[in-house]
PDB file of C-alpha atoms in Angstrom:
ATOM      1  CA  MET A   1      11.479  12.989  24.617  1.00  0.00           C
ATOM      2  CA  ASP A   2      11.999  16.039  27.054  1.00  0.00           C
ATOM      3  CA  ALA A   3      12.971  18.187  24.216  1.00  0.00           C
ATOM      4  CA  ILE A   4       9.908  17.315  22.496  1.00  0.00           C
ATOM      5  CA  PHE A   5       7.571  17.933  25.151  1.00  0.00           C
ATOM      6  CA  LYS A   6       9.316  21.132  26.182  1.00  0.00           C
ATOM      7  CA  ALA A   7       8.870  22.226  22.671  1.00  0.00           C
ATOM      8  CA  LEU A   8       5.103  21.314  22.554  1.00  0.00           C
ATOM      9  CA  SER A   9       4.231  22.689  25.843  1.00  0.00           C
ATOM     10  CA  ASP A  10       4.546  26.584  24.341  1.00  0.00           C
ATOM     11  CA  PRO A  11       1.255  27.852  22.508  1.00  0.00           C
ATOM     12  CA  THR A  12       3.188  29.677  20.099  1.00  0.00           C
ATOM     13  CA  ARG A  13       5.345  26.695  19.002  1.00  0.00           C
ATOM     14  CA  ARG A  14       2.238  24.699  18.517  1.00  0.00           C
ATOM     15  CA  ALA A  15       0.776  27.499  16.390  1.00  0.00           C
ATOM     16  CA  LEU A  16       3.983  27.283  13.996  1.00  0.00           C
ATOM     17  CA  LEU A  17       3.496  23.368  13.869  1.00  0.00           C
ATOM     18  CA  ASP A  18      -0.036  23.798  13.153  1.00  0.00           C
ATOM     19  CA  SER A  19       0.623  26.019  10.249  1.00  0.00           C
ATOM     20  CA  LEU A  20       3.460  23.738   8.956  1.00  0.00           C
ATOM     21  CA  ARG A  21       0.764  21.012   9.378  1.00  0.00           C
ATOM     22  CA  LYS A  22      -1.770  22.741   7.131  1.00  0.00           C
ATOM     23  CA  ARG A  23       0.717  23.999   4.615  1.00  0.00           C
ATOM     24  CA  ASP A  24       4.427  22.560   4.648  1.00  0.00           C
ATOM     25  CA  GLY A  25       7.372  24.178   3.446  1.00  0.00           C
ATOM     26  CA  GLN A  26       6.960  27.863   4.671  1.00  0.00           C
ATOM     27  CA  THR A  27       9.797  30.505   4.758  1.00  0.00           C
ATOM     28  CA  LEU A  28      10.252  32.602   7.757  1.00  0.00           C
ATOM     29  CA  THR A  29       8.282  35.524   6.344  1.00  0.00           C
ATOM     30  CA  GLU A  30       5.336  33.145   5.828  1.00  0.00           C
ATOM     31  CA  LEU A  31       5.242  31.619   9.247  1.00  0.00           C
ATOM     32  CA  GLU A  32       5.632  35.065  11.077  1.00  0.00           C
ATOM     33  CA  ALA A  33       2.489  36.345   9.262  1.00  0.00           C
ATOM     34  CA  GLY A  34      -0.440  36.731  11.740  1.00  0.00           C
ATOM     35  CA  LEU A  35       1.479  35.603  14.971  1.00  0.00           C
ATOM     36  CA  GLY A  36       1.844  39.129  16.211  1.00  0.00           C
ATOM     37  CA  MET A  37       5.481  39.220  17.330  1.00  0.00           C
ATOM     38  CA  THR A  38       8.956  40.220  15.886  1.00  0.00           C
ATOM     39  CA  ARG A  39      10.811  38.054  13.424  1.00  0.00           C
ATOM     40  CA  PHE A  40      13.456  37.525  16.155  1.00  0.00           C
ATOM     41  CA  GLY A  41      10.760  36.156  18.520  1.00  0.00           C
ATOM     42  CA  VAL A  42       9.449  33.707  15.729  1.00  0.00           C
ATOM     43  CA  MET A  43      13.252  32.675  14.993  1.00  0.00           C
ATOM     44  CA  LYS A  44      13.649  31.797  18.928  1.00  0.00           C
ATOM     45  CA  HIS A  45      10.558  29.495  18.836  1.00  0.00           C
ATOM     46  CA  LEU A  46      11.929  28.013  15.550  1.00  0.00           C
ATOM     47  CA  ALA A  47      15.368  27.139  17.047  1.00  0.00           C
ATOM     48  CA  VAL A  48      13.593  25.451  19.713  1.00  0.00           C
ATOM     49  CA  LEU A  49      11.601  23.129  17.468  1.00  0.00           C
ATOM     50  CA  GLU A  50      14.452  22.435  15.378  1.00  0.00           C
ATOM     51  CA  ASP A  51      16.387  21.495  18.557  1.00  0.00           C
ATOM     52  CA  ALA A  52      13.653  18.921  19.097  1.00  0.00           C
ATOM     53  CA  ASN A  53      13.594  17.755  15.425  1.00  0.00           C
ATOM     54  CA  LEU A  54       9.983  18.892  15.299  1.00  0.00           C
ATOM     55  CA  VAL A  55      11.157  21.239  12.456  1.00  0.00           C
ATOM     56  CA  ILE A  56      13.643  20.506   9.729  1.00  0.00           C
ATOM     57  CA  THR A  57      14.732  23.283   7.118  1.00  0.00           C
ATOM     58  CA  ARG A  58      15.990  22.810   3.561  1.00  0.00           C
ATOM     59  CA  LYS A  59      17.275  25.799   1.103  1.00  0.00           C
ATOM     60  CA  ALA A  60      16.072  26.234  -2.469  1.00  0.00           C
ATOM     61  CA  GLY A  61      17.835  29.292  -4.051  1.00  0.00           C
ATOM     62  CA  ARG A  62      18.164  32.293  -1.555  1.00  0.00           C
ATOM     63  CA  PHE A  63      15.072  31.101   0.277  1.00  0.00           C
ATOM     64  CA  LYS A  64      14.950  28.759   3.607  1.00  0.00           C
ATOM     65  CA  TYR A  65      11.918  26.659   4.105  1.00  0.00           C
ATOM     66  CA  HIS A  66      10.650  24.979   6.939  1.00  0.00           C
ATOM     67  CA  TYR A  67       8.973  21.363   7.347  1.00  0.00           C
ATOM     68  CA  LEU A  68       7.268  19.747   9.968  1.00  0.00           C
ATOM     69  CA  ASN A  69       8.994  16.776  11.016  1.00  0.00           C
ATOM     70  CA  ALA A  70       6.403  14.083  12.047  1.00  0.00           C
ATOM     71  CA  ALA A  71       8.614  11.400  13.165  1.00  0.00           C
ATOM     72  CA  PRO A  72       9.371  12.515  16.755  1.00  0.00           C
ATOM     73  CA  ILE A  73       5.530  12.912  17.077  1.00  0.00           C
ATOM     74  CA  GLN A  74       4.835   9.534  15.867  1.00  0.00           C
ATOM     75  CA  GLU A  75       7.387   8.049  18.291  1.00  0.00           C
ATOM     76  CA  VAL A  76       5.584   9.997  21.202  1.00  0.00           C
ATOM     77  CA  ALA A  77       2.222   8.275  20.003  1.00  0.00           C
ATOM     78  CA  ASP A  78       3.642   5.095  19.609  1.00  0.00           C
ATOM     79  CA  ARG A  79       5.012   5.180  23.348  1.00  0.00           C
ATOM     80  CA  TRP A  80       2.210   6.988  24.986  1.00  0.00           C
ATOM     81  CA  ILE A  81      -0.846   6.771  23.048  1.00  0.00           C
ATOM     82  CA  ALA A  82      -0.659   3.515  20.877  1.00  0.00           C
ATOM     83  CA  PRO A  83      -1.108   1.093  23.710  1.00  0.00           C
ATOM     84  CA  TYR A  84      -4.113   2.433  25.289  1.00  0.00           C
ATOM     85  CA  ALA A  85      -6.149   3.661  22.262  1.00  0.00           C
ATOM     86  CA  LYS A  86      -6.971   2.188  18.855  1.00  0.00           C
ATOM     87  CA  PRO A  87      -4.937   3.717  16.222  1.00  0.00           C
ATOM     88  CA  LEU A  88      -7.021   5.795  13.703  1.00  0.00           C
ATOM     89  CA  ALA A  89      -4.455   6.162  10.581  1.00  0.00           C
ATOM     90  CA  ARG A  90      -5.267   3.279   8.116  1.00  0.00           C
ATOM     91  CA  PHE A  91      -4.182   2.572   4.525  1.00  0.00           C
ATOM     92  CA  ALA A  92      -6.797   2.501   1.975  1.00  0.00           C
ATOM     93  CA  MET A  93      -5.829  -0.184  -0.263  1.00  0.00           C
ATOM     94  CA  ASP A  94      -7.262  -2.561  -2.859  1.00  0.00           C
ATOM     95  CA  LEU A  95      -8.370   0.287  -5.333  1.00  0.00           C
ATOM     96  CA  LYS A  96      -7.528   0.538  -8.998  1.00  0.00           C
ATOM     97  CA  ASN A  97      -4.879   3.055 -10.142  1.00  0.00           C
ATOM     98  CA  VAL A  98      -5.095   5.141 -13.286  1.00  0.00           C
ATOM     99  CA  LEU A  99      -1.493   5.565 -14.400  1.00  0.00           C
ATOM    100  CA  GLU A 100      -1.019   8.898 -16.239  1.00  0.00           C
ATOM    101  CA  GLY A 101       2.162   9.874 -18.115  1.00  0.00           C
ATOM    102  CA  PRO A 102       4.859  11.617 -15.935  1.00  0.00           C
ATOM    103  CA  LYS A 103       4.924  15.341 -15.116  1.00  0.00           C
ATOM    104  CA  PRO A 104       7.502  17.974 -14.120  1.00  0.00           C
ATOM    105  CA  MET A 105       8.040  17.720 -10.345  1.00  0.00           C
ATOM    106  CA  ARG A 106       8.777  20.584  -8.081  1.00  0.00           C
ATOM    107  CA  GLU A 107      12.370  21.165  -7.164  1.00  0.00           C
ATOM    108  CA  ARG A 108      11.274  22.201  -3.787  1.00  0.00           C
ATOM    109  CA  PRO A 109      10.196  19.167  -1.505  1.00  0.00           C
ATOM    110  CA  THR A 110       6.655  19.194  -0.188  1.00  0.00           C
ATOM    111  CA  PHE A 111       7.490  16.493   2.602  1.00  0.00           C
ATOM    112  CA  VAL A 112      10.548  16.037   4.502  1.00  0.00           C
ATOM    113  CA  LEU A 113      10.717  13.282   7.397  1.00  0.00           C
ATOM    114  CA  GLU A 114      13.741  12.906   9.669  1.00  0.00           C
ATOM    115  CA  THR A 115      14.657  10.151  12.191  1.00  0.00           C
ATOM    116  CA  PHE A 116      17.906   8.952  14.107  1.00  0.00           C
ATOM    117  CA  ILE A 117      18.424   5.305  14.146  1.00  0.00           C
ATOM    118  CA  LYS A 118      20.925   3.519  16.610  1.00  0.00           C
ATOM    119  CA  THR A 119      22.186   1.168  13.604  1.00  0.00           C
ATOM    120  CA  THR A 120      24.841   1.153  10.902  1.00  0.00           C
ATOM    121  CA  PRO A 121      24.495   2.488   7.020  1.00  0.00           C
ATOM    122  CA  GLU A 122      24.911  -1.074   6.362  1.00  0.00           C
ATOM    123  CA  LYS A 123      22.059  -2.248   8.445  1.00  0.00           C
ATOM    124  CA  LEU A 124      19.796   0.411   7.230  1.00  0.00           C
ATOM    125  CA  TRP A 125      20.453  -0.441   3.787  1.00  0.00           C
ATOM    126  CA  GLU A 126      19.855  -4.020   4.311  1.00  0.00           C
ATOM    127  CA  ALA A 127      16.618  -3.124   5.968  1.00  0.00           C
ATOM    128  CA  LEU A 128      15.321  -0.525   2.969  1.00  0.00           C
ATOM    129  CA  THR A 129      16.233  -3.365   0.250  1.00  0.00           C
ATOM    130  CA  ASN A 130      15.788  -6.800   1.432  1.00  0.00           C
ATOM    131  CA  PRO A 131      11.927  -8.040   0.463  1.00  0.00           C
ATOM    132  CA  GLN A 132      11.891 -10.135   3.871  1.00  0.00           C
ATOM    133  CA  THR A 133      12.770  -7.204   5.940  1.00  0.00           C
ATOM    134  CA  THR A 134      10.564  -4.650   4.305  1.00  0.00           C
ATOM    135  CA  SER A 135       7.590  -7.027   5.059  1.00  0.00           C
ATOM    136  CA  LEU A 136       8.283  -6.371   8.698  1.00  0.00           C
ATOM    137  CA  TYR A 137       7.704  -2.729   8.737  1.00  0.00           C
ATOM    138  CA  TYR A 138       6.444  -1.527   5.490  1.00  0.00           C
ATOM    139  CA  PHE A 139       2.879  -2.653   5.877  1.00  0.00           C
ATOM    140  CA  GLY A 140       3.400  -6.413   5.521  1.00  0.00           C
ATOM    141  CA  THR A 141       4.904  -5.703   1.896  1.00  0.00           C
ATOM    142  CA  ASN A 142       7.787  -6.846   0.107  1.00  0.00           C
ATOM    143  CA  LEU A 143      10.074  -4.751  -2.057  1.00  0.00           C
ATOM    144  CA  LYS A 144      10.925  -6.108  -5.787  1.00  0.00           C
ATOM    145  CA  SER A 145      13.929  -4.010  -7.172  1.00  0.00           C
ATOM    146  CA  ASP A 146      17.119  -4.942  -8.713  1.00  0.00           C
ATOM    147  CA  LEU A 147      18.317  -1.319  -7.729  1.00  0.00           C
ATOM    148  CA  THR A 148      19.206  -0.387 -11.161  1.00  0.00           C
ATOM    149  CA  PRO A 149      18.160   3.159 -12.730  1.00  0.00           C
ATOM    150  CA  GLY A 150      15.408   2.492 -15.096  1.00  0.00           C
ATOM    151  CA  GLY A 151      14.185  -0.932 -13.138  1.00  0.00           C
ATOM    152  CA  PRO A 152      11.301  -1.527 -11.077  1.00  0.00           C
ATOM    153  CA  PHE A 153      10.968  -0.303  -7.472  1.00  0.00           C
ATOM    154  CA  GLN A 154       7.778  -1.975  -6.454  1.00  0.00           C
ATOM    155  CA  TYR A 155       6.091  -3.370  -3.133  1.00  0.00           C
ATOM    156  CA  TYR A 156       3.781  -6.615  -3.188  1.00  0.00           C
ATOM    157  CA  LYS A 157       1.322  -7.897  -0.708  1.00  0.00           C
ATOM    158  CA  PRO A 158       1.574 -11.370   0.679  1.00  0.00           C
ATOM    159  CA  ASP A 159      -0.773 -12.519  -1.922  1.00  0.00           C
ATOM    160  CA  GLY A 160       1.504 -11.172  -4.911  1.00  0.00           C
ATOM    161  CA  THR A 161      -0.913  -8.108  -5.422  1.00  0.00           C
ATOM    162  CA  LEU A 162       1.115  -5.121  -6.456  1.00  0.00           C
ATOM    163  CA  MET A 163       0.555  -2.083  -3.861  1.00  0.00           C
ATOM    164  CA  LEU A 164       2.807   0.411  -4.680  1.00  0.00           C
ATOM    165  CA  ASP A 165       4.538   0.811  -8.328  1.00  0.00           C
ATOM    166  CA  GLY A 166       7.690   2.676  -8.979  1.00  0.00           C
ATOM    167  CA  GLU A 167      10.687   3.030 -11.081  1.00  0.00           C
ATOM    168  CA  VAL A 168      14.260   3.399  -9.625  1.00  0.00           C
ATOM    169  CA  ILE A 169      15.702   6.969 -10.649  1.00  0.00           C
ATOM    170  CA  GLU A 170      19.146   7.006  -8.776  1.00  0.00           C
ATOM    171  CA  VAL A 171      20.985   4.718  -6.480  1.00  0.00           C
ATOM    172  CA  ASP A 172      24.072   5.100  -4.288  1.00  0.00           C
ATOM    173  CA  PRO A 173      24.649   2.199  -2.267  1.00  0.00           C
ATOM    174  CA  MET A 174      24.598   2.860   1.545  1.00  0.00           C
ATOM    175  CA  LYS A 175      23.739   6.368   0.998  1.00  0.00           C
ATOM    176  CA  LYS A 176      20.641   7.218  -1.289  1.00  0.00           C
ATOM    177  CA  ILE A 177      17.992   5.601  -3.273  1.00  0.00           C
ATOM    178  CA  VAL A 178      15.478   7.777  -5.404  1.00  0.00           C
ATOM    179  CA  SER A 179      12.606   6.375  -6.958  1.00  0.00           C
ATOM    180  CA  THR A 180       8.761   7.160  -8.465  1.00  0.00           C
ATOM    181  CA  PHE A 181       6.026   6.910  -6.295  1.00  0.00           C
ATOM    182  CA  ILE A 182       2.940   5.287  -7.937  1.00  0.00           C
ATOM    183  CA  PRO A 183      -0.002   4.133  -5.342  1.00  0.00           C
ATOM    184  CA  ILE A 184      -1.980   1.354  -6.742  1.00  0.00           C
ATOM    185  CA  TRP A 185      -4.754   1.422  -3.944  1.00  0.00           C
ATOM    186  CA  GLU A 186      -5.777   5.213  -5.421  1.00  0.00           C
ATOM    187  CA  GLU A 187      -5.758   7.280  -8.511  1.00  0.00           C
ATOM    188  CA  ALA A 188      -3.008   9.627  -8.115  1.00  0.00           C
ATOM    189  CA  GLU A 189      -0.120  11.255  -9.940  1.00  0.00           C
ATOM    190  CA  PRO A 190       3.113   9.734 -10.079  1.00  0.00           C
ATOM    191  CA  THR A 191       5.858  11.568  -7.676  1.00  0.00           C
ATOM    192  CA  ARG A 192       9.367  11.104  -6.487  1.00  0.00           C
ATOM    193  CA  VAL A 193      10.623   9.787  -3.133  1.00  0.00           C
ATOM    194  CA  THR A 194      14.200   9.677  -1.814  1.00  0.00           C
ATOM    195  CA  PHE A 195      15.793   8.080   0.966  1.00  0.00           C
ATOM    196  CA  ASP A 196      18.800   9.484   2.505  1.00  0.00           C
ATOM    197  CA  ILE A 197      21.401   7.440   4.751  1.00  0.00           C
ATOM    198  CA  GLU A 198      23.738   9.795   6.541  1.00  0.00           C
ATOM    199  CA  PRO A 199      26.183   8.083   9.458  1.00  0.00           C
ATOM    200  CA  MET A 200      26.444  10.031  12.505  1.00  0.00           C
ATOM    201  CA  GLY A 201      28.342   8.724  15.105  1.00  0.00           C
ATOM    202  CA  GLU A 202      26.666   5.718  16.808  1.00  0.00           C
ATOM    203  CA  VAL A 203      23.520   6.876  14.781  1.00  0.00           C
ATOM    204  CA  VAL A 204      22.368   7.004  11.236  1.00  0.00           C
ATOM    205  CA  LYS A 205      20.157   9.929  10.130  1.00  0.00           C
ATOM    206  CA  PHE A 206      17.461   8.463   7.783  1.00  0.00           C
ATOM    207  CA  THR A 207      15.838  11.059   5.613  1.00  0.00           C
ATOM    208  CA  ILE A 208      12.584  10.486   3.570  1.00  0.00           C
ATOM    209  CA  THR A 209      12.124  13.261   1.067  1.00  0.00           C
ATOM    210  CA  HIS A 210       8.979  13.123  -1.079  1.00  0.00           C
ATOM    211  CA  HIS A 211       8.282  15.758  -3.794  1.00  0.00           C
ATOM    212  CA  ASP A 212       4.740  16.507  -4.736  1.00  0.00           C
ATOM    213  CA  VAL A 213       3.186  14.588  -1.874  1.00  0.00           C
ATOM    214  CA  ASP A 214       0.314  16.665  -2.058  1.00  0.00           C
ATOM    215  CA  LYS A 215      -0.494  14.773  -5.441  1.00  0.00           C
ATOM    216  CA  THR A 216      -0.310  11.591  -4.417  1.00  0.00           C
ATOM    217  CA  ALA A 217      -2.967   9.309  -2.413  1.00  0.00           C
ATOM    218  CA  LYS A 218      -4.243  10.312   0.814  1.00  0.00           C
ATOM    219  CA  GLY A 219      -2.659   9.093   3.917  1.00  0.00           C
ATOM    220  CA  VAL A 220       0.904   8.929   2.704  1.00  0.00           C
ATOM    221  CA  ALA A 221       2.537  11.445   4.973  1.00  0.00           C
ATOM    222  CA  THR A 222       1.008   9.593   8.040  1.00  0.00           C
ATOM    223  CA  GLY A 223       2.172   6.252   5.995  1.00  0.00           C
ATOM    224  CA  TRP A 224       5.800   7.564   6.058  1.00  0.00           C
ATOM    225  CA  SER A 225       5.660   8.456   9.712  1.00  0.00           C
ATOM    226  CA  GLN A 226       4.602   4.930  10.706  1.00  0.00           C
ATOM    227  CA  ILE A 227       6.948   3.354   8.255  1.00  0.00           C
ATOM    228  CA  ALA A 228       9.852   5.437   9.643  1.00  0.00           C
ATOM    229  CA  SER A 229       8.815   4.649  13.501  1.00  0.00           C
ATOM    230  CA  SER A 230       8.332   0.898  12.727  1.00  0.00           C
ATOM    231  CA  LEU A 231      11.857   0.705  10.814  1.00  0.00           C
ATOM    232  CA  LYS A 232      13.534   2.534  13.894  1.00  0.00           C
ATOM    233  CA  SER A 233      11.969   0.168  16.336  1.00  0.00           C
ATOM    234  CA  LEU A 234      12.857  -2.771  14.447  1.00  0.00           C
ATOM    235  CA  LEU A 235      16.667  -1.915  13.962  1.00  0.00           C
ATOM    236  CA  GLU A 236      17.128  -0.706  17.457  1.00  0.00           C
ATOM    237  CA  THR A 237      14.865  -3.547  19.503  1.00  0.00           C
ATOM    238  CA  GLY A 238      14.474  -5.981  16.712  1.00  0.00           C
ATOM    239  CA  VAL A 239      10.723  -5.548  17.011  1.00  0.00           C
ATOM    240  CA  PRO A 240       8.793  -3.537  14.496  1.00  0.00           C
ATOM    241  CA  ILE A 241       5.605  -1.619  15.356  1.00  0.00           C
ATOM    242  CA  THR A 242       2.481  -3.158  13.860  1.00  0.00           C
ATOM    243  CA  TYR A 243      -0.249  -0.802  12.506  1.00  0.00           C
ATOM    244  CA  PRO A 244      -3.597  -1.905  11.571  1.00  0.00           C
ATOM    245  CA  GLN A 245      -4.165  -1.775   7.806  1.00  0.00           C
ATOM    246  CA  SER A 246      -7.100  -2.382   5.339  1.00  0.00           C
ATOM    247  CA  MET A 247      -5.976  -5.170   3.040  1.00  0.00           C
TER     248      MET A 247
END
């Protein structure tokens, strides 16, 4: 928490985060435009944000892109704000989705979230794939999937209503799941989501990458932050974080 508060204490670093919040996946050149400081100065501020895990980077070709990582901020909100104020984030559900044919997706992701969980790859994999466990942190929904490429990757409400449709694209047990993402509660284009599991000593790095997140339903980015935060709490304490939702 100290690294997060230190990173947020500087107005330039907050301006960088605001810029990424408005448009994620920017290069260093794009971020330094309008800041009125040297490229080296911007790099120093980005290094502090990366150390606090508030900014993460991905390379595509010869360019390096920067992404706002909302997971640490969600954890701060859960610890310091949620107990005292009514959360504003809600999922809009029960709306009919019109499914269109698949369209080419960008090679560069538009949303990346990383969080570090004190658990094992086996326990995290179990939490991601067990229907009874997903209901504890994934807005009360149960996953239906045989984890076979071409098979379903769907989340159902307790009453049996389909909430999120999808199809498995790639599976690497204990390491990766790639699937399409088709929200039912709002008309949106099919997009692609990747769950990555990477053991790092006593913790596991869990990364959610969402291509074309701007083409899907509103509130998905906030939803990913809440899901990751609740999943982390479940695996580390045995108790998930419950967020209000519209059913």
